[in-house]
Amino acid sequence: MRRPRLLLTGFGPFPGAPRNPTEVVVARLAARADLAARIEIVGRVLPVTWDAIAGFETILVETDPDAVLLLGLARRASVVRVEARARNRILTAVVDAAGRHPHARLDGEDMPFRPARAPIRAMTAAIAALGLPAAVSGDAGAYLCNALLWRALGARPARPTAFVHLPPTREVAPRSPWRAVDLERAVAAAIGPLTATIGR
Ligand code: PCA
């Protein structure tokens, strides 16, 4: 039997965040032999641009994953946030890493939310079980991360799809207690419950 394929994405730097720890976490997890024994991890780092969000379907078609785990940096977070939903909301005043403003609306139907297709509570519990602070979040923001989750949840075919916002590491925010290795462990723990729902 072929291993389930997980598309794992992170983001590059963006205004206010000269380094994005999700980039490091994706590279580390995609290189881990213990995970590769169970799942095929396809890692991608997206530029923080509205064009990259618009092109996400192409990545889905090219990689044809069984599940999708999207990562982003939440600059002011102190815990790992497992996002329960994408909101139909976009901050048009804020620019992306290319200096561009987004379109005024997100694509798709006119619903206020799209619920994540993922065992949010089990993922959060798996992270917390390692002694790493984690919480379910009902607000993925109104910037690119929220837009990417919105778009991923609207894509067909439907498949398990989650978004995890990571707090900054101490390289990015000197007072943060988080090291890259902790973020890596947290995301590795969340992958188990997510991939367990493939085919259900
Ligand atoms: N965080 C931003 C966009 C890219 C990222 O890593 C966000 O939370 O929207």
mmCIF file of C-alpha atoms and ligand atoms in Angstrom:
data_model
loop_
_atom_site.group_PDB
_atom_site.id
_atom_site.type_symbol
_atom_site.label_atom_id
_atom_site.label_comp_id
_atom_site.label_asym_id
_atom_site.label_seq_id
_atom_site.Cartn_x
_atom_site.Cartn_y
_atom_site.Cartn_z
ATOM 1 C CA MET A 1 0.000 0.000 0.000
ATOM 2 C CA ARG A 2 1.304 3.444 -0.778
ATOM 3 C CA ARG A 3 1.949 5.779 2.109
ATOM 4 C CA PRO A 4 -0.538 8.604 2.509
ATOM 5 C CA ARG A 5 0.805 11.835 1.051
ATOM 6 C CA LEU A 6 0.719 14.996 3.171
ATOM 7 C CA LEU A 7 1.204 18.412 1.634
ATOM 8 C CA LEU A 8 2.912 20.503 4.334
ATOM 9 C CA THR A 9 3.268 24.206 3.617
ATOM 10 C CA GLY A 10 4.983 27.104 5.347
ATOM 11 C CA PHE A 11 5.480 30.743 4.432
ATOM 12 C CA GLY A 12 8.494 32.952 3.792
ATOM 13 C CA PRO A 13 9.123 36.365 5.370
ATOM 14 C CA PHE A 14 6.568 39.173 5.240
ATOM 15 C CA PRO A 15 6.375 42.809 6.381
ATOM 16 C CA GLY A 16 7.075 42.830 10.133
ATOM 17 C CA ALA A 17 8.494 39.288 10.086
ATOM 18 C CA PRO A 18 11.953 39.214 8.447
ATOM 19 C CA ARG A 19 12.221 35.496 9.229
ATOM 20 C CA ASN A 20 9.417 32.983 9.286
ATOM 21 C CA PRO A 21 9.967 29.904 11.480
ATOM 22 C CA THR A 22 7.436 27.889 9.466
ATOM 23 C CA GLU A 23 10.006 27.718 6.672
ATOM 24 C CA VAL A 24 12.457 25.931 8.974
ATOM 25 C CA VAL A 25 9.780 23.641 10.404
ATOM 26 C CA VAL A 26 8.652 22.493 6.944
ATOM 27 C CA ALA A 27 12.257 21.757 5.890
ATOM 28 C CA ARG A 28 12.954 19.809 9.098
ATOM 29 C CA LEU A 29 9.794 17.712 8.969
ATOM 30 C CA ALA A 30 10.137 16.934 5.272
ATOM 31 C CA ALA A 31 13.620 15.551 6.036
ATOM 32 C CA ARG A 32 12.635 13.309 8.962
ATOM 33 C CA ALA A 33 13.137 9.602 8.279
ATOM 34 C CA ASP A 34 10.877 8.490 11.166
ATOM 35 C CA LEU A 35 7.922 10.350 9.661
ATOM 36 C CA ALA A 36 8.803 9.274 6.120
ATOM 37 C CA ALA A 37 8.384 5.639 7.169
ATOM 38 C CA ARG A 38 4.652 6.302 7.655
ATOM 39 C CA ILE A 39 3.779 9.219 5.411
ATOM 40 C CA GLU A 40 5.149 10.895 2.361
ATOM 41 C CA ILE A 41 5.616 14.549 3.294
ATOM 42 C CA VAL A 42 5.704 16.975 0.402
ATOM 43 C CA GLY A 43 7.019 20.288 1.750
ATOM 44 C CA ARG A 44 6.419 23.642 0.094
ATOM 45 C CA VAL A 45 7.303 27.158 1.253
ATOM 46 C CA LEU A 46 5.024 29.794 -0.227
ATOM 47 C CA PRO A 47 5.975 33.417 -0.699
ATOM 48 C CA VAL A 48 3.691 35.713 1.319
ATOM 49 C CA THR A 49 1.975 37.136 -1.743
ATOM 50 C CA TRP A 50 -1.632 37.245 -2.861
ATOM 51 C CA ASP A 51 -0.464 35.729 -6.162
ATOM 52 C CA ALA A 52 0.807 32.657 -4.297
ATOM 53 C CA ILE A 53 -2.590 32.219 -2.633
ATOM 54 C CA ALA A 54 -4.291 32.487 -6.023
ATOM 55 C CA GLY A 55 -1.926 29.814 -7.377
ATOM 56 C CA PHE A 56 -2.504 27.342 -4.563
ATOM 57 C CA GLU A 57 -4.868 25.119 -6.577
ATOM 58 C CA THR A 58 -2.011 24.465 -8.989
ATOM 59 C CA ILE A 59 0.094 23.135 -6.116
ATOM 60 C CA LEU A 60 -2.802 20.904 -5.034
ATOM 61 C CA VAL A 61 -3.156 19.504 -8.546
ATOM 62 C CA GLU A 62 0.608 18.975 -8.929
ATOM 63 C CA THR A 63 1.129 17.314 -5.552
ATOM 64 C CA ASP A 64 -2.223 15.458 -5.311
ATOM 65 C CA PRO A 65 -2.082 15.078 -1.510
ATOM 66 C CA ASP A 66 -4.324 12.905 0.687
ATOM 67 C CA ALA A 67 -4.223 15.567 3.413
ATOM 68 C CA VAL A 68 -3.075 19.171 3.708
ATOM 69 C CA LEU A 69 -1.408 20.853 6.676
ATOM 70 C CA LEU A 70 -0.788 24.577 6.315
ATOM 71 C CA LEU A 71 1.535 26.441 8.687
ATOM 72 C CA GLY A 72 1.878 30.156 9.336
ATOM 73 C CA LEU A 73 3.550 32.445 11.824
ATOM 74 C CA ALA A 74 1.313 34.288 14.301
ATOM 75 C CA ARG A 75 3.667 37.050 15.421
ATOM 76 C CA ARG A 76 1.873 37.809 18.663
ATOM 77 C CA ALA A 77 0.929 34.272 19.670
ATOM 78 C CA SER A 78 2.473 32.631 22.713
ATOM 79 C CA VAL A 79 0.968 29.178 22.093
ATOM 80 C CA VAL A 80 0.506 26.932 19.057
ATOM 81 C CA ARG A 81 -2.914 27.706 17.553
ATOM 82 C CA VAL A 82 -4.853 25.026 15.721
ATOM 83 C CA GLU A 83 -7.296 26.949 13.561
ATOM 84 C CA ALA A 84 -10.888 25.712 13.656
ATOM 85 C CA ARG A 85 -12.099 27.739 10.688
ATOM 86 C CA ALA A 86 -11.313 30.257 7.986
ATOM 87 C CA ARG A 87 -13.256 33.513 8.063
ATOM 88 C CA ASN A 88 -14.685 35.241 5.031
ATOM 89 C CA ARG A 89 -12.750 38.365 5.815
ATOM 90 C CA ILE A 90 -9.749 40.154 4.386
ATOM 91 C CA LEU A 91 -7.800 43.220 5.493
ATOM 92 C CA THR A 92 -7.384 45.160 2.284
ATOM 93 C CA ALA A 93 -5.248 47.869 3.898
ATOM 94 C CA VAL A 94 -2.299 45.534 4.545
ATOM 95 C CA VAL A 95 0.290 44.748 1.882
ATOM 96 C CA ASP A 96 1.924 41.425 1.094
ATOM 97 C CA ALA A 97 5.668 40.722 0.799
ATOM 98 C CA ALA A 98 5.577 42.170 -2.734
ATOM 99 C CA GLY A 99 3.957 45.399 -1.484
ATOM 100 C CA ARG A 100 0.589 44.602 -3.057
ATOM 101 C CA HIS A 101 -2.900 44.943 -1.620
ATOM 102 C CA PRO A 102 -5.381 42.066 -1.894
ATOM 103 C CA HIS A 103 -8.665 42.050 -3.724
ATOM 104 C CA ALA A 104 -11.501 43.230 -1.530
ATOM 105 C CA ARG A 105 -13.103 39.794 -1.210
ATOM 106 C CA LEU A 106 -12.177 36.160 -0.868
ATOM 107 C CA ASP A 107 -13.319 33.883 -3.693
ATOM 108 C CA GLY A 108 -16.161 31.463 -3.282
ATOM 109 C CA GLU A 109 -19.580 31.414 -1.763
ATOM 110 C CA ASP A 110 -20.852 34.070 0.566
ATOM 111 C CA MET A 111 -20.610 32.197 3.869
ATOM 112 C CA PRO A 112 -19.120 33.738 7.018
ATOM 113 C CA PHE A 113 -16.858 30.736 7.769
ATOM 114 C CA ARG A 114 -15.447 27.541 6.341
ATOM 115 C CA PRO A 115 -14.817 24.993 9.104
ATOM 116 C CA ALA A 116 -11.434 23.244 8.973
ATOM 117 C CA ARG A 117 -11.724 19.639 7.802
ATOM 118 C CA ALA A 118 -9.599 18.226 10.584
ATOM 119 C CA PRO A 119 -9.757 16.709 14.077
ATOM 120 C CA ILE A 120 -8.928 20.050 15.660
ATOM 121 C CA ARG A 121 -9.297 18.940 19.274
ATOM 122 C CA ALA A 122 -7.273 15.749 18.825
ATOM 123 C CA MET A 123 -4.495 17.698 17.105
ATOM 124 C CA THR A 124 -4.416 20.259 19.921
ATOM 125 C CA ALA A 125 -4.420 17.511 22.553
ATOM 126 C CA ALA A 126 -1.561 15.695 20.817
ATOM 127 C CA ILE A 127 0.577 18.836 21.006
ATOM 128 C CA ALA A 128 -0.394 19.581 24.613
ATOM 129 C CA ALA A 129 0.437 15.981 25.561
ATOM 130 C CA LEU A 130 4.101 16.821 24.854
ATOM 131 C CA GLY A 131 3.927 19.619 27.419
ATOM 132 C CA LEU A 132 3.846 22.241 24.660
ATOM 133 C CA PRO A 133 1.152 24.939 25.057
ATOM 134 C CA ALA A 134 -1.518 24.683 22.352
ATOM 135 C CA ALA A 135 -5.080 25.895 21.884
ATOM 136 C CA VAL A 136 -7.946 25.717 19.427
ATOM 137 C CA SER A 137 -8.383 29.099 17.720
ATOM 138 C CA GLY A 138 -11.495 30.453 16.056
ATOM 139 C CA ASP A 139 -9.730 33.351 14.385
ATOM 140 C CA ALA A 140 -7.042 32.760 11.748
ATOM 141 C CA GLY A 141 -6.733 36.512 11.167
ATOM 142 C CA ALA A 142 -7.638 38.433 8.033
ATOM 143 C CA TYR A 143 -4.350 38.269 6.167
ATOM 144 C CA LEU A 144 -2.734 35.650 3.947
ATOM 145 C CA CYS A 145 -2.922 32.688 6.327
ATOM 146 C CA ASN A 146 -6.670 32.984 6.680
ATOM 147 C CA ALA A 147 -6.966 33.464 2.916
ATOM 148 C CA LEU A 148 -4.901 30.329 2.234
ATOM 149 C CA LEU A 149 -7.026 28.235 4.593
ATOM 150 C CA TRP A 150 -10.201 29.633 3.027
ATOM 151 C CA ARG A 151 -8.939 28.706 -0.415
ATOM 152 C CA ALA A 152 -7.677 25.251 0.582
ATOM 153 C CA LEU A 153 -11.053 24.444 2.154
ATOM 154 C CA GLY A 154 -12.870 25.477 -1.017
ATOM 155 C CA ALA A 155 -10.746 23.226 -3.245
ATOM 156 C CA ARG A 156 -12.065 19.986 -4.710
ATOM 157 C CA PRO A 157 -11.804 17.146 -4.032
ATOM 158 C CA ALA A 158 -12.406 17.600 -0.313
ATOM 159 C CA ARG A 159 -9.653 16.143 1.853
ATOM 160 C CA PRO A 160 -8.458 16.575 5.440
ATOM 161 C CA THR A 161 -7.205 20.159 5.630
ATOM 162 C CA ALA A 162 -5.880 22.018 8.671
ATOM 163 C CA PHE A 163 -4.053 25.219 9.503
ATOM 164 C CA VAL A 164 -1.679 25.583 12.452
ATOM 165 C CA HIS A 165 -0.380 29.001 13.470
ATOM 166 C CA LEU A 166 3.013 28.873 15.207
ATOM 167 C CA PRO A 167 4.320 31.403 17.745
ATOM 168 C CA PRO A 168 7.613 33.168 16.973
ATOM 169 C CA THR A 169 10.882 31.505 17.961
ATOM 170 C CA ARG A 170 13.443 33.384 20.033
ATOM 171 C CA GLU A 171 15.423 34.218 16.878
ATOM 172 C CA VAL A 172 12.404 36.265 15.781
ATOM 173 C CA ALA A 173 11.137 37.491 19.175
ATOM 174 C CA PRO A 174 13.928 37.507 21.794
ATOM 175 C CA ARG A 175 11.552 36.985 24.738
ATOM 176 C CA SER A 176 9.821 33.983 23.219
ATOM 177 C CA PRO A 177 10.397 30.669 25.014
ATOM 178 C CA TRP A 178 9.931 28.727 21.768
ATOM 179 C CA ARG A 179 12.801 27.033 19.949
ATOM 180 C CA ALA A 180 12.496 25.722 16.400
ATOM 181 C CA VAL A 181 12.840 22.172 17.723
ATOM 182 C CA ASP A 182 9.740 22.648 19.930
ATOM 183 C CA LEU A 183 7.708 23.925 16.995
ATOM 184 C CA GLU A 184 8.912 20.966 14.951
ATOM 185 C CA ARG A 185 7.777 18.549 17.687
ATOM 186 C CA ALA A 186 4.417 20.290 17.981
ATOM 187 C CA VAL A 187 3.673 20.036 14.264
ATOM 188 C CA ALA A 188 4.926 16.420 14.111
ATOM 189 C CA ALA A 189 2.445 15.579 16.899
ATOM 190 C CA ALA A 190 -0.441 17.227 15.036
ATOM 191 C CA ILE A 191 0.254 15.262 11.861
ATOM 192 C CA GLY A 192 -0.767 11.929 13.456
ATOM 193 C CA PRO A 193 -4.434 12.751 14.208
ATOM 194 C CA LEU A 194 -4.781 14.628 10.924
ATOM 195 C CA THR A 195 -3.536 11.816 8.706
ATOM 196 C CA ALA A 196 -5.567 9.295 10.746
ATOM 197 C CA THR A 197 -8.724 10.858 9.243
ATOM 198 C CA ILE A 198 -7.691 10.202 5.614
ATOM 199 C CA GLY A 199 -10.382 8.194 3.877
ATOM 200 C CA ARG A 200 -12.928 8.624 6.674
HETATM 201 N N1 PCA B 1 1.677 34.540 8.787
HETATM 202 C C1 PCA B 1 0.798 35.517 8.191
HETATM 203 C C2 PCA B 1 0.983 35.348 6.708
HETATM 204 C C3 PCA B 1 2.177 34.490 6.533
HETATM 205 C C4 PCA B 1 2.475 33.961 7.862
HETATM 206 O O1 PCA B 1 3.349 33.109 8.128
HETATM 207 C C5 PCA B 1 -0.652 35.360 8.656
HETATM 208 O O2 PCA B 1 -0.868 34.948 9.806
HETATM 209 O O3 PCA B 1 -1.575 35.686 7.909
#
